[in-house]
PDB file of C-alpha atoms in Angstrom:
ATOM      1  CA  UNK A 177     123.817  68.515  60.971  1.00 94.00           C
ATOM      2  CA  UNK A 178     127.175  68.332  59.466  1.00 98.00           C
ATOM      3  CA  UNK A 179     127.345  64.940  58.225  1.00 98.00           C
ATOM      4  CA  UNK A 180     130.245  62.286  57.664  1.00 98.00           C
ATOM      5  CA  UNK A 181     129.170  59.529  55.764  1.00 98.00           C
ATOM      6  CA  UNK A 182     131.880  56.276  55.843  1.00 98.00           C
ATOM      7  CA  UNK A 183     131.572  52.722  54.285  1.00 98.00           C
ATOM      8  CA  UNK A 184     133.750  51.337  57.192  1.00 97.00           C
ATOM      9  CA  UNK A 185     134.527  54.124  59.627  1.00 97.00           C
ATOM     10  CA  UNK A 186     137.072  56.422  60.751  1.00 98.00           C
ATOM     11  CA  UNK A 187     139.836  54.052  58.323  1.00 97.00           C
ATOM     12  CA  UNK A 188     142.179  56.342  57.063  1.00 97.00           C
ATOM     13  CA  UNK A 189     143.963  59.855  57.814  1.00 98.00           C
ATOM     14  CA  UNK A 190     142.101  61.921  55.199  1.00 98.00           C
ATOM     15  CA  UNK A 191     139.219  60.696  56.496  1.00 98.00           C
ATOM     16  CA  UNK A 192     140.391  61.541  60.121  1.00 98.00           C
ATOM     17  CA  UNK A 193     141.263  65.212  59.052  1.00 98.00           C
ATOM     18  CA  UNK A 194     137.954  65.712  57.766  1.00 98.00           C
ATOM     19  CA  UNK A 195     136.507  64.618  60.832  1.00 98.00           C
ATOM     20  CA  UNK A 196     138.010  67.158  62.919  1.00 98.00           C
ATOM     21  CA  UNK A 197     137.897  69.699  60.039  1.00 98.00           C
ATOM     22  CA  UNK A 198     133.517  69.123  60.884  1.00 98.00           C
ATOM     23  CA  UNK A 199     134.158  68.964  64.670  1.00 98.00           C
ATOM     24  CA  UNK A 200     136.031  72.495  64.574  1.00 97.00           C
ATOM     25  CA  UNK A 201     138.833  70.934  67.519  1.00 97.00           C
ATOM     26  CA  UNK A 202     140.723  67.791  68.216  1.00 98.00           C
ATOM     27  CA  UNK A 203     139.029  64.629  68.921  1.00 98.00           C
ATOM     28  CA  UNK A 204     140.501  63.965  72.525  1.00 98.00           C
ATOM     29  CA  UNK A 205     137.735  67.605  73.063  1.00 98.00           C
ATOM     30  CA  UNK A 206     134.708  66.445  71.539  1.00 98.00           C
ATOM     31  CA  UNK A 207     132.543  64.081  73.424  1.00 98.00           C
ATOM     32  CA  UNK A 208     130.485  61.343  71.455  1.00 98.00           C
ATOM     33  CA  UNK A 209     127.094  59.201  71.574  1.00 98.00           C
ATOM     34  CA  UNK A 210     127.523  55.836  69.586  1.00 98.00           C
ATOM     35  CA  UNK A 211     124.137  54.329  68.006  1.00 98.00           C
ATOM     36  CA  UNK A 212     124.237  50.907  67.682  1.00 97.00           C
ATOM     37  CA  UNK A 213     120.585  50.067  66.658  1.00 97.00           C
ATOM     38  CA  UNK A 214     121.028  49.526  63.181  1.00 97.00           C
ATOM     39  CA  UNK A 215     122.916  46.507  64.247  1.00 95.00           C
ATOM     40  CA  UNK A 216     119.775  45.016  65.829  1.00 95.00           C
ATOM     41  CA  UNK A 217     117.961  44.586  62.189  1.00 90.00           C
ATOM     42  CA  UNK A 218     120.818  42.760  60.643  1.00 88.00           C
ATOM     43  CA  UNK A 219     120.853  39.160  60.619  1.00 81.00           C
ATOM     44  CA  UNK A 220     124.644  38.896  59.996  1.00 80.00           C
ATOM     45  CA  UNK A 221     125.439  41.696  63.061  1.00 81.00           C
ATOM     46  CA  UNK A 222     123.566  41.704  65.939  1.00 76.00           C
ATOM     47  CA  UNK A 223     122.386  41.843  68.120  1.00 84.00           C
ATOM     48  CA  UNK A 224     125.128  39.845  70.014  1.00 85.00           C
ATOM     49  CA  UNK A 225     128.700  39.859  70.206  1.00 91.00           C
ATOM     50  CA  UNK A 226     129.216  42.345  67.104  1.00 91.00           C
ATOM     51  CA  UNK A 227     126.858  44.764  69.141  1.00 92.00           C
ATOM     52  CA  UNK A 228     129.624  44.869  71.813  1.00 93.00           C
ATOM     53  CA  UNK A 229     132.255  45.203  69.988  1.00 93.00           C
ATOM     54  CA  UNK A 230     131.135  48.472  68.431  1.00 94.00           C
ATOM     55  CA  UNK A 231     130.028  49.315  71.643  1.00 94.00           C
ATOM     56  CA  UNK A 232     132.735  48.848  73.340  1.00 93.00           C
ATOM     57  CA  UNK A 233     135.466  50.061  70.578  1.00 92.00           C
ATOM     58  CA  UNK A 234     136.562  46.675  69.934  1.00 92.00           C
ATOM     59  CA  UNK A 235     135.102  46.122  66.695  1.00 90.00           C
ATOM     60  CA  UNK A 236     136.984  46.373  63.115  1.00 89.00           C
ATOM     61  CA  UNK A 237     135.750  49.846  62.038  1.00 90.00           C
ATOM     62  CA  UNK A 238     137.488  52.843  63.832  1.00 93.00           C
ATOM     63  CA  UNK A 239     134.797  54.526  65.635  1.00 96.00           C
ATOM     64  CA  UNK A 240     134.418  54.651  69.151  1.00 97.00           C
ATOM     65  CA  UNK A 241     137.861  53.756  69.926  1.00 96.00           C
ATOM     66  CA  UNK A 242     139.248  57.569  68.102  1.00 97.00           C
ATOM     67  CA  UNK A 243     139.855  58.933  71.708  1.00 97.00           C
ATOM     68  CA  UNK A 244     137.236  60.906  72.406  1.00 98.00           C
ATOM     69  CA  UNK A 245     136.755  63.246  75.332  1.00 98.00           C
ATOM     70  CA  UNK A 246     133.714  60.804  76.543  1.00 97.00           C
ATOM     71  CA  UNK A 247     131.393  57.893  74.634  1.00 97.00           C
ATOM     72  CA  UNK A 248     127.802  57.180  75.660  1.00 97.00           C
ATOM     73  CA  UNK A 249     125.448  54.596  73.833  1.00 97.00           C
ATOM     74  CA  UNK A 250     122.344  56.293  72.430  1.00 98.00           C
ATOM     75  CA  UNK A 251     119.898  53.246  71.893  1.00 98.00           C
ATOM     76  CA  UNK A 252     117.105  54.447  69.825  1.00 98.00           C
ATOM     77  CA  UNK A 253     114.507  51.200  71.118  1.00 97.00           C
ATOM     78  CA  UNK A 254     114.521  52.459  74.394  1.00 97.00           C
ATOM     79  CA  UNK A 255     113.824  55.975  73.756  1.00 97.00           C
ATOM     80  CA  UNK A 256     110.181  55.761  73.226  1.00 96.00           C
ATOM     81  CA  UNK A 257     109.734  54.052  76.455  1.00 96.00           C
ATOM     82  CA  UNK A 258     111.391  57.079  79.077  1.00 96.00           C
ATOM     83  CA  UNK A 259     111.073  60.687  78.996  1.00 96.00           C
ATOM     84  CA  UNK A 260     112.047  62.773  76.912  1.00 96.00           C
ATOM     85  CA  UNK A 261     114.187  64.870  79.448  1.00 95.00           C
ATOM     86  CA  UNK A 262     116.455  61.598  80.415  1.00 95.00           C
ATOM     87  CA  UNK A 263     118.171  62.025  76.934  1.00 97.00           C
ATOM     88  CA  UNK A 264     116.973  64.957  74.505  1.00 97.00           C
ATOM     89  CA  UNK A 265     119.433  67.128  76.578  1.00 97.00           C
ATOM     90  CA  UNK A 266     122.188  64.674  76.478  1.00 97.00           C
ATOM     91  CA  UNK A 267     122.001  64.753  72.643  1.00 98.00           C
ATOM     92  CA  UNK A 268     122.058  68.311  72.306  1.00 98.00           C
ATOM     93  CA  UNK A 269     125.136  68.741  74.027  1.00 97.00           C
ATOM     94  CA  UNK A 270     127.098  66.315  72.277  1.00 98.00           C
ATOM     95  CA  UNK A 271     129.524  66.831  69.569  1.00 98.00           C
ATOM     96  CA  UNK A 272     128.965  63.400  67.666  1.00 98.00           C
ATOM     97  CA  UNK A 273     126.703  60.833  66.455  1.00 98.00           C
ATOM     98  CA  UNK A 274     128.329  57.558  66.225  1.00 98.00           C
ATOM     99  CA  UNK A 275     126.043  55.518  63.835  1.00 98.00           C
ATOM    100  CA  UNK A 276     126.691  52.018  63.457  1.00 97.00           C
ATOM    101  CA  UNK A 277     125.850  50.012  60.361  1.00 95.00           C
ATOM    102  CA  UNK A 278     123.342  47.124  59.925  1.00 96.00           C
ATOM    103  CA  UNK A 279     119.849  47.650  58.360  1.00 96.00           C
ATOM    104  CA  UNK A 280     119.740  50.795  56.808  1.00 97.00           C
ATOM    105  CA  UNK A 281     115.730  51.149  56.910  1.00 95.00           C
ATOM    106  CA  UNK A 282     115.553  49.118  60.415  1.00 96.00           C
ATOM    107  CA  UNK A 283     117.812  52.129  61.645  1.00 97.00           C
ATOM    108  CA  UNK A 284     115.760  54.910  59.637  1.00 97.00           C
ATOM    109  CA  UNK A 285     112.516  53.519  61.700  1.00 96.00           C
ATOM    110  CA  UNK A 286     113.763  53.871  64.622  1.00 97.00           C
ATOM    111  CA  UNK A 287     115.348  57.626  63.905  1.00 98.00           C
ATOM    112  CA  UNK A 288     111.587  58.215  63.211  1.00 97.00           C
ATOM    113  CA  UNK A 289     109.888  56.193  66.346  1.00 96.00           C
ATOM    114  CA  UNK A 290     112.572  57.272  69.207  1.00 97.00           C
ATOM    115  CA  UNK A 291     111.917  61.321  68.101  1.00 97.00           C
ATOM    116  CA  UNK A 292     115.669  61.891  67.645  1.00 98.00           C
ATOM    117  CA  UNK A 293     114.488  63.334  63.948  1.00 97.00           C
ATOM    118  CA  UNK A 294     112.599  65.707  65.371  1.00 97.00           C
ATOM    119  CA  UNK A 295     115.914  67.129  67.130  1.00 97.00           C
ATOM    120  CA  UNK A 296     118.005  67.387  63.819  1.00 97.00           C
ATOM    121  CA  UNK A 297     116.764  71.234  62.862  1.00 96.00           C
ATOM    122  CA  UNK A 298     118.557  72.261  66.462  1.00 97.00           C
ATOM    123  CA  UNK A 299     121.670  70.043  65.486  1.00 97.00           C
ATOM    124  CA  UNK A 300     123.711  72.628  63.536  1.00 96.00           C
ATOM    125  CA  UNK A 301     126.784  71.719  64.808  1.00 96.00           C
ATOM    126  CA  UNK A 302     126.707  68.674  66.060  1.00 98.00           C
ATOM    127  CA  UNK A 303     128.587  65.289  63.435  1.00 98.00           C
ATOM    128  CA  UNK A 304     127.222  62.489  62.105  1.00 98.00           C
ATOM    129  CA  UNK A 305     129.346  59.892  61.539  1.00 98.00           C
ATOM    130  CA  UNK A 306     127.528  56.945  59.484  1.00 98.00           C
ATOM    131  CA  UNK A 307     129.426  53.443  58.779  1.00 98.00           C
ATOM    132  CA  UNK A 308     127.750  51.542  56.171  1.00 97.00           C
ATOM    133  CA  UNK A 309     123.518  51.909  57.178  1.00 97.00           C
ATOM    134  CA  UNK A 310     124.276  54.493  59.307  1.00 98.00           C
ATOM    135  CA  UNK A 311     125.300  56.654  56.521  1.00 98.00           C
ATOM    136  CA  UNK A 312     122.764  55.109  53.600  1.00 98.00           C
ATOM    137  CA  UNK A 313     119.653  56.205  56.309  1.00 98.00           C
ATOM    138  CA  UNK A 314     120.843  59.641  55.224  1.00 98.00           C
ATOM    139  CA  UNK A 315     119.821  59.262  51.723  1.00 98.00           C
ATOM    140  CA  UNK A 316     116.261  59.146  49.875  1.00 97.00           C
ATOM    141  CA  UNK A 317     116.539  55.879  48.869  1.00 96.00           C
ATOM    142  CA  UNK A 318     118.679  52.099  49.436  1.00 96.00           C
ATOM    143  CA  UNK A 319     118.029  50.650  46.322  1.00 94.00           C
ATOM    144  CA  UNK A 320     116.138  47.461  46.595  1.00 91.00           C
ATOM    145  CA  UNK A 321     119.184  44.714  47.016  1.00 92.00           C
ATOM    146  CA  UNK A 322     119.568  46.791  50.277  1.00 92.00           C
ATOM    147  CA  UNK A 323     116.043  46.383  51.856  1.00 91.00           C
ATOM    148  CA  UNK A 324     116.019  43.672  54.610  1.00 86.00           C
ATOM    149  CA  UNK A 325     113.940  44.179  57.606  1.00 84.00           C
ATOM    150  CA  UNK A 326     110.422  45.902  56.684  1.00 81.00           C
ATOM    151  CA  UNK A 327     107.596  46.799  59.290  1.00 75.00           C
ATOM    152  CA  UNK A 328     105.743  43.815  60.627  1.00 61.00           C
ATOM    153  CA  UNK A 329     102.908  42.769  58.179  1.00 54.00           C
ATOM    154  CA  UNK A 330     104.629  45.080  55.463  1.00 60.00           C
ATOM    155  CA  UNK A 331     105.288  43.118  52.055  1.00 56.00           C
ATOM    156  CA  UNK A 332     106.016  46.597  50.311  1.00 65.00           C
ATOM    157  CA  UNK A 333     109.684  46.661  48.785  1.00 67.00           C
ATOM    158  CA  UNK A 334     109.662  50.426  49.405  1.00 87.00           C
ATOM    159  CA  UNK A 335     113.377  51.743  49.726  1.00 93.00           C
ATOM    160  CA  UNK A 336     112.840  54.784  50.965  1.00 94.00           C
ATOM    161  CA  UNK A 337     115.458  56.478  54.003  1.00 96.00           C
ATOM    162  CA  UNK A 338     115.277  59.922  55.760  1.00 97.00           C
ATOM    163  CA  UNK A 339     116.281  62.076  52.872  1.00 97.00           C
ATOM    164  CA  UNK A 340     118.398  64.077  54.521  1.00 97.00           C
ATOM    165  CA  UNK A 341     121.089  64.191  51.722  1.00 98.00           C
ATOM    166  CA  UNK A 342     120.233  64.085  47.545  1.00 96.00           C
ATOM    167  CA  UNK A 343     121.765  61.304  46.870  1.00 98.00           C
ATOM    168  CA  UNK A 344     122.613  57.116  47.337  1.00 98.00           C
ATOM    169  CA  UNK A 345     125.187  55.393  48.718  1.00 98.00           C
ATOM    170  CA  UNK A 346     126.270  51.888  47.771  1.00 98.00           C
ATOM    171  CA  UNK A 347     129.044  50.855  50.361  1.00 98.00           C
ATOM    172  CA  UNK A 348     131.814  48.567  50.753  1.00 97.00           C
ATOM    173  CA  UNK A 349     133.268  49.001  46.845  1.00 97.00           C
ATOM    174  CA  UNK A 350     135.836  45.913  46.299  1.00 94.00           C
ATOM    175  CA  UNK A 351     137.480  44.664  43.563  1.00 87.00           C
ATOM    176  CA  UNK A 352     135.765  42.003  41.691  1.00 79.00           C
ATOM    177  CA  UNK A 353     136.181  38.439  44.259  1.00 75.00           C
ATOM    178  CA  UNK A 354     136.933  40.382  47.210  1.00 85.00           C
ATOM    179  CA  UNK A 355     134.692  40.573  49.839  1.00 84.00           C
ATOM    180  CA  UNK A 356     131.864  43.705  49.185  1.00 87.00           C
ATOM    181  CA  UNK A 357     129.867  45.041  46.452  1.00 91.00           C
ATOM    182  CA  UNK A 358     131.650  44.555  43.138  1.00 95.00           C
ATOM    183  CA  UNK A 359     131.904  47.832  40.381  1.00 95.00           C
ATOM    184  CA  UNK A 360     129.539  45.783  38.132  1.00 95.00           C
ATOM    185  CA  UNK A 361     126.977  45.351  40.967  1.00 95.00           C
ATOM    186  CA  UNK A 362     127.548  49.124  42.061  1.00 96.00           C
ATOM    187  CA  UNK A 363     126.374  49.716  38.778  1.00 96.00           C
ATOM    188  CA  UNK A 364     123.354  48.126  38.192  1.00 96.00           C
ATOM    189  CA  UNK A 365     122.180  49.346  41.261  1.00 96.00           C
ATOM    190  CA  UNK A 366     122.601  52.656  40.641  1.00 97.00           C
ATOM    191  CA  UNK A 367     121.072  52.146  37.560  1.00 96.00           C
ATOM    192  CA  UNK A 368     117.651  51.403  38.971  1.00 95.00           C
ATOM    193  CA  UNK A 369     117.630  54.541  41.111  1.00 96.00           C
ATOM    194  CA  UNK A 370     116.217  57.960  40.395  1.00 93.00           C
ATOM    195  CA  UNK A 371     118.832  60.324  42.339  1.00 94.00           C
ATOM    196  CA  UNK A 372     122.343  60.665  41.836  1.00 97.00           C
ATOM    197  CA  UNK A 373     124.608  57.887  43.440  1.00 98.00           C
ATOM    198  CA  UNK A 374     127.922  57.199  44.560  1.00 98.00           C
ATOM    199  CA  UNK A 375     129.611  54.093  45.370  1.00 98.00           C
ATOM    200  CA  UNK A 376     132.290  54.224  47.784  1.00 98.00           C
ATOM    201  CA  UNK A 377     134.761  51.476  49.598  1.00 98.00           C
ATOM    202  CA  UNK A 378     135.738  51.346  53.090  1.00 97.00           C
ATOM    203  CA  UNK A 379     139.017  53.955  52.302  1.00 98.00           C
ATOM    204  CA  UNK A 380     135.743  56.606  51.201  1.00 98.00           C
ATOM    205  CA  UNK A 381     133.808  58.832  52.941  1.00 98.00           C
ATOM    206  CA  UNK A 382     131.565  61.897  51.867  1.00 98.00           C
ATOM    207  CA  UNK A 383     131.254  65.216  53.778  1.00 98.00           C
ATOM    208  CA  UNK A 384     128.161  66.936  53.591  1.00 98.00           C
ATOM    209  CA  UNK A 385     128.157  70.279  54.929  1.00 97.00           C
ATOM    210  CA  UNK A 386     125.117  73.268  54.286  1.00 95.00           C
ATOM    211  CA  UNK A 387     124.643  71.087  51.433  1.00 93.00           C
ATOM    212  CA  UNK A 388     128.301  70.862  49.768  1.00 97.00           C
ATOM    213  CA  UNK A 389     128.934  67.412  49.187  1.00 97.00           C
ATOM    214  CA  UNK A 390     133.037  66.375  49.502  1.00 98.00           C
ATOM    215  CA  UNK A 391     134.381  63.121  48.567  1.00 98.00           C
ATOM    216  CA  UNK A 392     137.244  62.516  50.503  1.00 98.00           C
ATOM    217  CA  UNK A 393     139.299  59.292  49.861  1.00 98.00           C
ATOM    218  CA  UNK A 394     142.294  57.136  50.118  1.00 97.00           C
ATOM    219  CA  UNK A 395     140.682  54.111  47.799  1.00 97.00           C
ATOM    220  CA  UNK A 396     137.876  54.016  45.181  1.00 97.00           C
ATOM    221  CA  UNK A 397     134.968  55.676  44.897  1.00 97.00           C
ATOM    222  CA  UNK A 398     132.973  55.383  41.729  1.00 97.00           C
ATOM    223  CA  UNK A 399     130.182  58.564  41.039  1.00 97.00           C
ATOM    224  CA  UNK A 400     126.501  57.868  39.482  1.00 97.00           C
ATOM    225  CA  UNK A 401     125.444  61.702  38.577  1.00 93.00           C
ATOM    226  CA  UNK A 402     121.492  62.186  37.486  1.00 81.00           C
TER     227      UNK A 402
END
């Protein structure tokens, strides 16, 4: 997959432009699925109202509400129970992934359970647009201040995501008193990991495309190389 990988969405122009620079045409073409799941694992999201405002485009973060061509919710629970020929298809034709933040490794089991990472090989050209945990499931690892919901009976502390990309993300970078993860905590989390790192605010996002990784920004980013 090509992937987009936002602290806070769709929040800028630059980060617009490189959206449609992975589609390959205008947004008001492409049609989109919008994953809220991640939401589900997060004690300060959903489920609940914040569930349906993502859902429904009213929520904060530009996502859903770009103007696409057509938005459908993918919800990764219900997959296991119904057959895999109600929705494999649907995926497959679809331009973009919509993937809503929350609990990173809540979201990465689910990826896993539902069977939607067994599709990702025949993905080539379909977007991934991450805000927040949709973007850190990506990664090999959370870092440990990020692990919240674990499997039932599970008192590991393992951090692990799907790998997909070489590298960490520490979202929503803020100044120091503002609202987010401060540089100094960006910092000593990156310090603890074992792969290279960035951290990024919600003006960041980083394309990742056959492997090429591009920051693209109109705020502050801060890189952790290995």
């Amino acid at each position: 997959m090509k992937l987009l990988l936002t602290s806070g969405g769709v929040t800028n122009p630059t980060i617009a432009d490189a959206l449609v620079e992975l589609l390959g045409k205008p947004i008001g073409e492409s049609t989109a699925l919008c994953i809220p799941t991640a939401m589900y694992g997060h004690p300060w999201v959903g489920p609940g109202v914040k569930a349906w405002e993502f859902i429904s485009g009213r929520a904060e973060n530009p996502m859903v509400d770009l103007g696409w061509k057509s938005v459908g919710v993918l919800e990764l629970t219900a997959l296991p129970s119904i057959d895999d020929e109600r929705w494999k298809p649907l995926v497959l034709e679809t331009d973009v992934l919509l993937v809503a933040g929350g609990d990173a490794l809540y979201l990465a089991h689910w990826v896993c359970a539902s069977g939607l990472d067994t599709l990702f090989p025949q993905l080539a050209s379909t977007v991934w647009v991450g805000m927040s945990a949709g973007s850190m499931v990506m990664t090999p690892r959370i870092g440990r201040e990020f692990v919240g919901w674990r499997p039932s009976g599970d008192n590991e502390t393992d951090d692990s995501a799907l790998g997909l990309v070489d590298f960490s993300i520490c979202p929503h970078l803020a100044p120091d008193g503002e609202p987010g993860n401060s540089r100094a905590a960006a910092e000593g989390w990156a310090a603890k990991l074992d792969t290279p790192a960035y951290a990024i605010d919600d003006q960041t996002a980083i394309s990742v495309v056959d492997g090429v990784v591009t920051v693209v920004s109109e705020g502050e980013w801060m890189p952790f190389p290995r």
